[in-house]
Amino acid sequence: MTLAVGCRARPGKSRDNKTGSWRVFKPSFDHEKCSKCGMCQTLCPEGCVHEDAEGFFDPDFTYCKGCGICATECPKEAIAMNQEEK
Amino acid sequence: MMEITEGSHAVAEAVRLCRPQVVSAYPITPQTHIVEALADFVANGKLDAEYITVENELSALSACVGASAAGSRTYSATTSQGLLLMTEVVFNAAGMRLPIVMSIANRAVGAPLSIWNDMQDSISLRDAGWLQFYAEDNQEATDLHFLAYKVAESKEIQLPVFVCFDGFILSHTYEPIDMLLQEQVDQYLPKFDPAEKLDAKDPISFGMYATPEYYLEFRYEMDQAQKRAKDVIAKAGKEFGTMFGRDYSALTVGYLLDDAETVIVAMGSVCGTVKDAIDEMRAAGKKVGLLKIRVFRPFPSEEIAKALSKVKRVAVLDKNISLGAKGGATAIEVRDAMYGSMIPVKGYVLGLGGRDIRKKDIKEIVSLCENGIGDQFYGLRKELI
């Protein structure tokens, strides 16, 4: 993409801003410990946690900001936050 | 057509001839006569524009931002505290690349409260992205408004412009002005044709947020537009000269520079006093010259370095002070422009808050500069400190 003069934007332009770039800590989901309760999906403020065909959950790292709410709320402590190397 | 007019009224008439569609301003000394005259023009049907009255300057420039984004030619005027109250919007207008033209009747800033002239107000906003023109007399103050719209609205620039002239010294002084006629201005300045504008049928947002991946490049693009403005000013200024006989293509203007040993660099109305002092010093055998800076943003570094390449010493007059730095903004930037040349550049901060600058002061500064004394306040009343 090229820059628009004056940061002038038509509708839908926010799709260019991928919030995944904000992330410092990256969640990793341990499916062995997961009870498939879905709290991570319910509470994710970015709405980026998805359920797969087997009922497990994983985030979309394009948008995951690494806020860590999923890891804090997971009743099974199945989500670990690790500092991400960039 | 020649007429004897007060500076403020000449500026108001020039603005009227530019056919702004929206004017929004808040009266403040010494800018008041300009916006009073424009309000009269609108009320009397001499100017077909919306005059938006507002509660303060922050709202005035905000109204201009909205109007400009909606595709209108837009004008405001302010000074001093009013300009500082606008500051947030000043930066936003430039970032959104809106070609607003705003007159600044230069005045000191508080505290302590001062309604008198210096250039602290507009100089303090030198990093905001607006082009800054400084007038020496009321003819220039008038003409620079036509140039300002022409340059600001150029598709390759799209940046707002301050047209600065000294409060009271110019704004309240009657001088003969060669005022253009409407058909002449219409010929020079075509209707505003915005690159993009707010339109409900084709929605667009201005100045959307930029994440760290994009912000740096937006600022780079603004800086590039500032640099391109040098050529656009030169072209638009030359065209003005061809059409009306007064050439504004030069960003700096020299006076008796050719054989000058000591050169004074200055901006605004003090240049007239400097020229008179130079004439007297020349008559006494001193080789002194003046380099007037008419365009402060974009800053004409290369032009200054070239114009001063053969002189022995440079004295820069600053009617502003960057507190805690090495003097006023002009001296710091002129010294940067001259870096590597070995020509000494001395700065003198003077005339703040309306203190008169007289011919004897210019002569005294030349003498100080010849003795290597500078980078200091000039004219301090020793008994007070």
Short mmCIF file of C-alpha atoms in Angstrom, two decimals:
data_model
loop_
_atom_site.label_atom_id
_atom_site.label_comp_id
_atom_site.label_asym_id
_atom_site.label_seq_id
_atom_site.Cartn_x
_atom_site.Cartn_y
_atom_site.Cartn_z
CA MET A 1 0.00 0.00 0.00
CA THR A 2 1.07 3.60 -0.51
CA LEU A 3 0.38 6.40 1.95
CA ALA A 4 -2.60 8.66 1.34
CA VAL A 5 -1.72 12.37 1.61
CA GLY A 6 -2.87 13.67 4.99
CA CYS A 7 -3.72 10.14 6.17
CA ARG A 8 -7.05 10.42 4.35
CA ALA A 9 -8.87 7.12 4.47
CA ARG A 10 -11.90 5.59 2.84
CA PRO A 11 -14.13 3.15 4.81
CA GLY A 12 -12.51 -0.18 5.68
CA LYS A 13 -9.02 1.27 5.91
CA SER A 14 -8.70 0.15 9.53
CA ARG A 15 -8.13 -3.33 8.13
CA ASP A 16 -4.64 -2.13 7.27
CA ASN A 17 -3.90 -1.65 10.95
CA LYS A 18 -3.13 -5.16 12.24
CA THR A 19 -3.26 -5.03 16.02
CA GLY A 20 -1.05 -8.12 16.17
CA SER A 21 1.93 -5.79 15.75
CA TRP A 22 1.30 -4.34 19.23
CA ARG A 23 2.04 -7.67 20.93
CA VAL A 24 4.92 -8.10 23.39
CA PHE A 25 3.78 -11.35 25.08
CA LYS A 26 2.42 -14.13 22.88
CA PRO A 27 -0.07 -16.69 24.28
CA SER A 28 0.51 -20.38 23.64
CA PHE A 29 -2.49 -22.69 24.07
CA ASP A 30 -1.85 -26.17 25.58
CA HIS A 31 -4.56 -28.46 24.19
CA GLU A 32 -3.53 -31.23 26.67
CA LYS A 33 -4.71 -29.10 29.61
CA CYS A 34 -7.67 -27.47 27.80
CA SER A 35 -11.21 -28.39 28.98
CA LYS A 36 -12.83 -26.66 25.95
CA CYS A 37 -14.82 -24.32 28.24
CA GLY A 38 -14.47 -21.42 25.78
CA MET A 39 -13.74 -18.69 28.39
CA CYS A 40 -10.76 -17.52 26.27
CA GLN A 41 -13.01 -16.96 23.26
CA THR A 42 -15.74 -15.25 25.34
CA LEU A 43 -13.40 -12.86 27.11
CA CYS A 44 -10.91 -11.99 24.32
CA PRO A 45 -11.37 -8.20 23.82
CA GLU A 46 -10.13 -8.44 20.23
CA GLY A 47 -12.50 -11.31 19.31
CA CYS A 48 -9.63 -13.14 17.72
CA VAL A 49 -9.90 -16.56 19.47
CA HIS A 50 -11.50 -19.20 17.29
CA GLU A 51 -12.83 -22.70 17.94
CA ASP A 52 -11.49 -25.46 15.68
CA ALA A 53 -13.29 -28.57 14.37
CA GLU A 54 -12.29 -30.61 17.46
CA GLY A 55 -13.59 -27.92 19.90
CA PHE A 56 -10.15 -26.56 20.88
CA PHE A 57 -9.35 -22.82 20.82
CA ASP A 58 -6.53 -20.83 19.18
CA PRO A 59 -5.94 -17.07 18.60
CA ASP A 60 -5.47 -15.29 15.27
CA PHE A 61 -2.06 -13.72 15.71
CA THR A 62 -2.77 -11.14 13.02
CA TYR A 63 -4.96 -9.39 15.60
CA CYS A 64 -3.94 -10.82 19.03
CA LYS A 65 -2.46 -7.86 20.97
CA GLY A 66 -1.02 -10.14 23.65
CA CYS A 67 -3.11 -8.58 26.44
CA GLY A 68 -3.08 -11.87 28.40
CA ILE A 69 -6.72 -11.80 29.53
CA CYS A 70 -7.20 -15.34 28.12
CA ALA A 71 -4.22 -16.63 30.13
CA THR A 72 -5.40 -14.93 33.34
CA GLU A 73 -8.98 -16.21 33.02
CA CYS A 74 -8.28 -19.80 31.81
CA PRO A 75 -9.54 -22.07 34.68
CA LYS A 76 -7.14 -24.83 33.61
CA GLU A 77 -4.06 -22.59 33.31
CA ALA A 78 -3.68 -23.98 29.81
CA ILE A 79 -2.50 -20.68 28.29
CA ALA A 80 1.07 -19.43 28.82
CA MET A 81 2.30 -15.94 27.91
CA ASN A 82 5.84 -15.84 26.55
CA GLN A 83 7.85 -12.81 25.48
CA GLU A 84 8.01 -12.74 21.72
CA GLU A 85 11.28 -12.25 19.83
CA LYS A 86 10.84 -10.00 16.80
CA MET B 1 -4.72 50.55 -7.87
CA MET B 2 -2.78 52.71 -5.38
CA GLU B 3 -4.49 53.51 -2.10
CA ILE B 4 -3.43 54.65 1.35
CA THR B 5 -4.61 51.95 3.72
CA GLU B 6 -4.05 50.60 7.18
CA GLY B 7 -2.09 47.31 7.08
CA SER B 8 -4.93 45.29 8.60
CA HIS B 9 -7.44 46.68 6.12
CA ALA B 10 -5.11 45.99 3.21
CA VAL B 11 -4.75 42.39 4.38
CA ALA B 12 -8.54 42.07 4.76
CA GLU B 13 -9.04 43.43 1.26
CA ALA B 14 -6.44 40.97 -0.13
CA VAL B 15 -8.23 38.12 1.61
CA ARG B 16 -11.58 39.29 0.19
CA LEU B 17 -10.06 39.28 -3.30
CA CYS B 18 -8.95 35.67 -2.74
CA ARG B 19 -12.65 34.75 -2.42
CA PRO B 20 -12.49 32.55 0.71
CA GLN B 21 -15.68 30.54 1.14
CA VAL B 22 -15.35 30.17 4.89
CA VAL B 23 -13.79 32.59 7.38
CA SER B 24 -13.62 31.70 11.05
CA ALA B 25 -11.67 33.76 13.54
CA TYR B 26 -11.76 35.19 17.04
CA PRO B 27 -10.75 38.82 17.53
CA ILE B 28 -7.50 39.48 19.36
CA THR B 29 -5.22 42.53 19.46
CA PRO B 30 -3.52 43.40 17.09
CA GLN B 31 -5.33 41.18 14.57
CA THR B 32 -8.80 42.57 15.31
CA HIS B 33 -9.10 45.10 12.44
CA ILE B 34 -8.59 42.32 9.88
CA VAL B 35 -11.46 40.14 11.04
CA GLU B 36 -13.70 43.15 11.75
CA ALA B 37 -13.24 44.26 8.16
CA LEU B 38 -13.94 40.75 6.84
CA ALA B 39 -17.10 40.50 8.97
CA ASP B 40 -18.21 43.82 7.45
CA PHE B 41 -17.52 42.54 3.93
CA VAL B 42 -19.66 39.47 4.55
CA ALA B 43 -22.45 41.47 6.22
CA ASN B 44 -22.49 44.05 3.40
CA GLY B 45 -22.49 41.46 0.64
CA LYS B 46 -18.99 42.33 -0.58
CA LEU B 47 -17.72 38.83 0.21
CA ASP B 48 -19.78 35.72 -0.47
CA ALA B 49 -18.53 33.61 2.44
CA GLU B 50 -19.69 31.95 5.61
CA TYR B 51 -18.27 33.94 8.54
CA ILE B 52 -18.39 31.53 11.47
CA THR B 53 -18.29 33.30 14.83
CA VAL B 54 -16.90 31.08 17.55
CA GLU B 55 -16.12 31.17 21.25
CA ASN B 56 -12.33 31.05 20.96
CA GLU B 57 -9.38 30.42 18.65
CA LEU B 58 -9.32 26.65 19.18
CA SER B 59 -12.82 26.57 17.70
CA ALA B 60 -11.93 29.08 14.99
CA LEU B 61 -9.21 26.94 13.49
CA SER B 62 -11.24 23.78 14.11
CA ALA B 63 -14.06 25.29 12.03
CA CYS B 64 -11.52 26.07 9.31
CA VAL B 65 -10.23 22.48 9.38
CA GLY B 66 -13.76 21.14 8.86
CA ALA B 67 -14.53 23.67 6.15
CA SER B 68 -11.26 23.07 4.34
CA ALA B 69 -11.74 19.29 4.51
CA ALA B 70 -15.19 19.84 3.01
CA GLY B 71 -13.55 21.54 0.04
CA SER B 72 -13.79 25.26 0.85
CA ARG B 73 -11.13 27.90 0.52
CA THR B 74 -10.67 28.82 4.15
CA TYR B 75 -9.17 31.73 6.07
CA SER B 76 -8.38 32.65 9.65
CA ALA B 77 -6.25 35.21 11.44
CA THR B 78 -4.84 35.40 14.93
CA THR B 79 -1.80 36.24 17.03
CA SER B 80 0.00 35.48 20.28
CA GLN B 81 -2.20 33.77 22.90
CA GLY B 82 -4.82 33.04 20.26
CA LEU B 83 -2.32 31.17 18.12
CA LEU B 84 -1.09 29.21 21.12
CA LEU B 85 -4.65 28.27 22.05
CA MET B 86 -4.99 26.90 18.50
CA THR B 87 -1.80 24.88 18.76
CA GLU B 88 -3.32 21.40 18.71
CA VAL B 89 -5.34 22.24 15.61
CA VAL B 90 -2.36 23.99 13.99
CA PHE B 91 -0.51 20.67 13.96
CA ASN B 92 -3.62 18.76 12.86
CA ALA B 93 -4.35 21.09 9.94
CA ALA B 94 -0.85 20.52 8.58
CA GLY B 95 -1.00 16.76 9.19
CA MET B 96 -4.29 16.57 7.30
CA ARG B 97 -2.62 18.60 4.53
CA LEU B 98 -5.32 21.27 4.46
CA PRO B 99 -4.38 24.45 2.54
CA ILE B 100 -5.70 26.95 5.10
CA VAL B 101 -4.17 30.43 5.01
CA MET B 102 -3.89 32.25 8.33
CA SER B 103 -2.60 35.76 8.94
CA ILE B 104 -0.47 36.25 12.03
CA ALA B 105 -0.15 39.83 13.27
CA ASN B 106 2.96 38.95 15.25
CA ARG B 107 2.81 39.68 18.98
CA ALA B 108 4.72 38.66 22.10
CA VAL B 109 3.37 35.84 24.28
CA GLY B 110 2.64 35.83 28.01
CA ALA B 111 3.50 35.72 30.78
CA PRO B 112 4.06 38.55 31.40
CA LEU B 113 1.14 39.78 29.31
CA SER B 114 2.24 41.90 26.38
CA ILE B 115 0.16 43.07 23.45
CA TRP B 116 3.24 44.49 21.68
CA ASN B 117 5.20 43.07 18.80
CA ASP B 118 7.80 40.37 18.57
CA MET B 119 7.77 37.09 16.62
CA GLN B 120 7.65 34.57 19.45
CA ASP B 121 4.14 33.36 18.56
CA SER B 122 4.63 32.07 15.02
CA ILE B 123 8.29 31.14 15.50
CA SER B 124 7.27 28.89 18.40
CA LEU B 125 5.16 26.89 15.93
CA ARG B 126 7.93 26.49 13.38
CA ASP B 127 7.81 22.68 13.66
CA ALA B 128 4.06 22.40 13.01
CA GLY B 129 4.29 21.84 9.25
CA TRP B 130 2.83 25.19 8.11
CA LEU B 131 4.75 27.27 5.59
CA GLN B 132 5.74 30.61 7.15
CA PHE B 133 6.04 33.86 5.17
CA TYR B 134 7.24 37.10 6.82
CA ALA B 135 6.40 40.52 5.38
CA GLU B 136 8.67 43.55 5.57
CA ASP B 137 6.00 46.10 4.69
CA ASN B 138 2.28 46.22 4.05
CA GLN B 139 2.65 45.77 0.29
CA GLU B 140 4.37 42.45 0.99
CA ALA B 141 1.88 41.56 3.72
CA THR B 142 -0.88 42.08 1.15
CA ASP B 143 0.72 40.29 -1.79
CA LEU B 144 1.94 37.30 0.24
CA HIS B 145 -1.70 36.29 0.82
CA PHE B 146 -2.25 35.72 -2.92
CA LEU B 147 1.01 33.77 -3.05
CA ALA B 148 0.04 31.81 0.08
CA TYR B 149 -3.20 30.43 -1.39
CA LYS B 150 -1.49 29.66 -4.69
CA VAL B 151 1.26 27.64 -2.99
CA ALA B 152 -0.88 26.04 -0.27
CA GLU B 153 -3.46 24.73 -2.73
CA SER B 154 -0.87 23.37 -5.15
CA LYS B 155 -1.48 19.60 -5.38
CA GLU B 156 2.19 18.83 -4.79
CA ILE B 157 2.25 20.83 -1.53
CA GLN B 158 -1.18 20.72 0.22
CA LEU B 159 0.10 22.46 3.35
CA PRO B 160 -1.32 25.45 5.26
CA VAL B 161 0.46 28.81 5.40
CA PHE B 162 1.07 31.50 8.03
CA VAL B 163 1.38 34.96 6.52
CA CYS B 164 3.18 36.86 9.28
CA PHE B 165 3.57 40.62 9.68
CA ASP B 166 4.55 42.63 12.71
CA GLY B 167 1.64 43.54 14.97
CA PHE B 168 1.03 47.31 15.26
CA ILE B 169 4.25 48.17 13.37
CA LEU B 170 2.58 46.96 10.16
CA SER B 171 -0.96 46.01 11.12
CA HIS B 172 -1.88 49.49 12.38
CA THR B 173 0.25 51.58 10.04
CA TYR B 174 -1.08 53.40 6.98
CA GLU B 175 1.04 52.93 3.88
CA PRO B 176 0.46 53.33 0.16
CA ILE B 177 -0.60 49.94 -1.25
CA ASP B 178 -0.89 48.87 -4.85
CA MET B 179 -4.03 46.75 -4.43
CA LEU B 180 -4.85 44.24 -7.14
CA LEU B 181 -8.24 44.25 -8.82
CA GLN B 182 -10.64 41.31 -8.59
CA GLU B 183 -10.12 40.28 -12.21
CA GLN B 184 -6.34 40.27 -11.71
CA VAL B 185 -6.60 38.05 -8.62
CA ASP B 186 -9.06 35.73 -10.38
CA GLN B 187 -6.56 35.38 -13.20
CA TYR B 188 -3.71 34.54 -10.80
CA LEU B 189 -5.61 32.41 -8.32
CA PRO B 190 -8.00 29.84 -9.81
CA LYS B 191 -10.89 28.40 -7.82
CA PHE B 192 -9.87 25.98 -5.09
CA ASP B 193 -9.88 22.47 -6.50
CA PRO B 194 -9.27 20.15 -3.55
CA ALA B 195 -7.49 16.85 -4.15
CA GLU B 196 -10.08 15.17 -1.94
CA LYS B 197 -12.95 16.44 0.18
CA LEU B 198 -15.59 15.30 2.64
CA ASP B 199 -18.57 14.00 0.68
CA ALA B 200 -21.43 11.89 2.08
CA LYS B 201 -21.71 10.10 -1.28
CA ASP B 202 -18.04 9.10 -1.24
CA PRO B 203 -17.11 8.88 2.45
CA ILE B 204 -13.56 9.69 3.50
CA SER B 205 -11.88 10.46 6.81
CA PHE B 206 -9.02 12.95 7.25
CA GLY B 207 -6.05 12.43 9.55
CA MET B 208 -6.88 8.88 10.60
CA TYR B 209 -4.63 7.26 13.12
CA ALA B 210 -1.34 5.76 12.08
CA THR B 211 0.32 2.91 13.94
CA PRO B 212 4.10 2.86 14.40
CA GLU B 213 4.36 1.06 11.04
CA TYR B 214 3.10 4.17 9.19
CA TYR B 215 3.55 7.34 11.29
CA LEU B 216 7.21 8.00 10.47
CA GLU B 217 6.45 7.95 6.74
CA PHE B 218 3.60 10.46 7.13
CA ARG B 219 5.96 12.93 8.79
CA TYR B 220 8.56 12.25 6.08
CA GLU B 221 5.98 13.04 3.38
CA MET B 222 5.18 16.37 5.11
CA ASP B 223 8.86 17.24 5.24
CA GLN B 224 9.21 16.39 1.54
CA ALA B 225 6.25 18.66 0.74
CA GLN B 226 7.95 21.49 2.70
CA LYS B 227 11.11 20.98 0.64
CA ARG B 228 9.16 20.90 -2.64
CA ALA B 229 7.52 24.17 -1.59
CA LYS B 230 10.76 26.05 -2.35
CA ASP B 231 10.32 25.46 -6.08
CA VAL B 232 6.57 26.01 -5.96
CA ILE B 233 7.07 29.37 -4.18
CA ALA B 234 9.74 30.33 -6.72
CA LYS B 235 7.39 29.53 -9.61
CA ALA B 236 4.29 31.14 -8.09
CA GLY B 237 6.32 34.19 -6.98
CA LYS B 238 7.76 34.61 -10.47
CA GLU B 239 4.33 34.33 -12.05
CA PHE B 240 3.12 37.05 -9.67
CA GLY B 241 6.05 39.21 -10.76
CA THR B 242 5.34 38.66 -14.45
CA MET B 243 1.66 39.52 -14.02
CA PHE B 244 1.84 42.40 -11.53
CA GLY B 245 5.46 43.60 -11.46
CA ARG B 246 6.42 42.50 -7.95
CA ASP B 247 8.51 39.34 -7.99
CA TYR B 248 8.24 37.06 -4.92
CA SER B 249 10.22 34.13 -6.30
CA ALA B 250 13.11 34.60 -3.85
CA LEU B 251 12.94 33.05 -0.38
CA THR B 252 15.63 35.48 0.79
CA VAL B 253 16.31 39.01 -0.49
CA GLY B 254 19.70 40.71 -0.32
CA TYR B 255 20.36 44.44 0.09
CA LEU B 256 23.84 45.73 -0.87
CA LEU B 257 25.27 42.25 -0.42
CA ASP B 258 27.77 42.20 -3.29
CA ASP B 259 30.78 43.70 -1.51
CA ALA B 260 29.45 43.47 2.05
CA GLU B 261 31.81 42.43 4.82
CA THR B 262 29.28 42.44 7.67
CA VAL B 263 25.80 41.17 6.83
CA ILE B 264 22.72 41.46 9.00
CA VAL B 265 20.14 38.68 8.66
CA ALA B 266 16.63 39.68 9.71
CA MET B 267 12.93 39.09 9.13
CA GLY B 268 9.92 41.37 9.00
CA SER B 269 9.51 45.12 9.39
CA VAL B 270 12.87 45.69 11.09
CA CYS B 271 14.44 45.17 7.64
CA GLY B 272 13.33 48.70 6.71
CA THR B 273 15.20 50.17 9.68
CA VAL B 274 18.21 47.99 8.88
CA LYS B 275 18.33 49.30 5.29
CA ASP B 276 18.26 52.92 6.50
CA ALA B 277 21.06 52.16 8.98
CA ILE B 278 23.05 50.42 6.23
CA ASP B 279 22.70 53.46 3.95
CA GLU B 280 24.17 55.67 6.69
CA MET B 281 26.96 53.19 7.49
CA ARG B 282 27.79 52.88 3.79
CA ALA B 283 28.02 56.68 3.55
CA ALA B 284 30.55 56.48 6.41
CA GLY B 285 32.55 53.85 4.50
CA LYS B 286 31.38 50.66 6.22
CA LYS B 287 30.61 47.74 3.94
CA VAL B 288 27.42 46.42 5.48
CA GLY B 289 24.56 44.50 3.84
CA LEU B 290 21.26 42.86 4.69
CA LEU B 291 19.85 39.43 3.94
CA LYS B 292 16.12 39.40 4.54
CA ILE B 293 14.47 36.05 5.15
CA ARG B 294 11.00 36.21 3.61
CA VAL B 295 10.23 32.50 3.83
CA PHE B 296 11.14 30.94 7.19
CA ARG B 297 9.44 27.60 6.45
CA PRO B 298 10.64 25.92 4.35
CA PHE B 299 13.92 27.29 5.75
CA PRO B 300 16.17 28.50 2.90
CA SER B 301 19.43 26.97 4.20
CA GLU B 302 21.12 26.55 0.82
CA GLU B 303 20.07 30.02 -0.35
CA ILE B 304 21.48 31.58 2.84
CA ALA B 305 24.75 29.64 2.66
CA LYS B 306 25.19 30.75 -0.97
CA ALA B 307 24.23 34.39 -0.38
CA LEU B 308 26.64 34.68 2.58
CA SER B 309 29.51 32.58 1.21
CA LYS B 310 31.85 35.56 0.65
CA VAL B 311 31.11 37.76 3.66
CA LYS B 312 33.38 38.20 6.69
CA ARG B 313 30.80 37.99 9.47
CA VAL B 314 27.08 37.60 10.02
CA ALA B 315 24.83 39.24 12.62
CA VAL B 316 21.40 37.63 12.99
CA LEU B 317 18.55 39.61 14.57
CA ASP B 318 15.97 37.57 16.44
CA LYS B 319 12.69 38.99 17.77
CA ASN B 320 12.20 35.67 19.53
CA ILE B 321 14.13 33.59 22.03
CA SER B 322 14.39 29.81 22.28
CA LEU B 323 14.79 29.89 26.05
CA GLY B 324 17.65 27.70 27.20
CA ALA B 325 19.11 27.35 23.70
CA LYS B 326 21.88 29.42 22.10
CA GLY B 327 19.72 32.44 21.31
CA GLY B 328 16.83 32.92 18.91
CA ALA B 329 15.59 30.45 16.32
CA THR B 330 16.83 32.37 13.29
CA ALA B 331 20.42 32.62 14.53
CA ILE B 332 20.49 28.91 15.38
CA GLU B 333 19.20 27.94 11.94
CA VAL B 334 21.40 30.42 10.05
CA ARG B 335 24.41 29.07 11.94
CA ASP B 336 23.37 25.56 10.91
CA ALA B 337 23.06 26.72 7.28
CA MET B 338 26.60 28.18 7.49
CA TYR B 339 28.11 25.13 9.22
CA GLY B 340 31.56 24.31 7.90
CA SER B 341 32.15 27.76 6.35
CA MET B 342 34.29 29.26 9.17
CA ILE B 343 32.35 32.54 8.81
CA PRO B 344 31.37 33.66 12.31
CA VAL B 345 27.59 33.90 12.88
CA LYS B 346 26.52 35.96 15.90
CA GLY B 347 22.97 36.13 17.18
CA TYR B 348 21.26 39.08 18.87
CA VAL B 349 17.94 38.72 20.69
CA LEU B 350 16.25 42.12 20.72
CA GLY B 351 12.99 43.98 20.42
CA LEU B 352 11.05 41.46 22.52
CA GLY B 353 7.63 42.58 23.74
CA GLY B 354 7.63 45.69 21.54
CA ARG B 355 10.98 47.26 22.57
CA ASP B 356 11.84 49.66 19.73
CA ILE B 357 14.72 48.80 17.41
CA ARG B 358 16.33 51.97 16.04
CA LYS B 359 19.03 52.73 13.51
CA LYS B 360 21.55 53.36 16.32
CA ASP B 361 20.86 49.83 17.62
CA ILE B 362 21.62 48.32 14.22
CA LYS B 363 24.88 50.28 14.06
CA GLU B 364 25.79 49.17 17.57
CA ILE B 365 25.12 45.52 16.65
CA VAL B 366 27.32 45.80 13.57
CA SER B 367 30.07 47.19 15.79
CA LEU B 368 29.61 44.37 18.34
CA CYS B 369 29.72 41.79 15.55
CA GLU B 370 32.94 43.31 14.15
CA ASN B 371 34.47 42.82 17.59
CA GLY B 372 33.31 39.21 17.80
CA ILE B 373 30.73 39.93 20.51
CA GLY B 374 27.33 38.29 20.11
CA ASP B 375 25.05 35.39 20.94
CA GLN B 376 23.41 37.51 23.58
CA PHE B 377 20.45 39.73 24.35
CA TYR B 378 20.85 43.22 22.94
CA GLY B 379 19.58 46.36 24.65
CA LEU B 380 19.10 45.00 28.17
CA ARG B 381 18.40 47.71 30.75
CA LYS B 382 21.24 46.96 33.13
CA GLU B 383 19.59 48.85 36.00
CA LEU B 384 16.75 46.32 36.05
CA ILE B 385 18.77 43.10 36.31
#
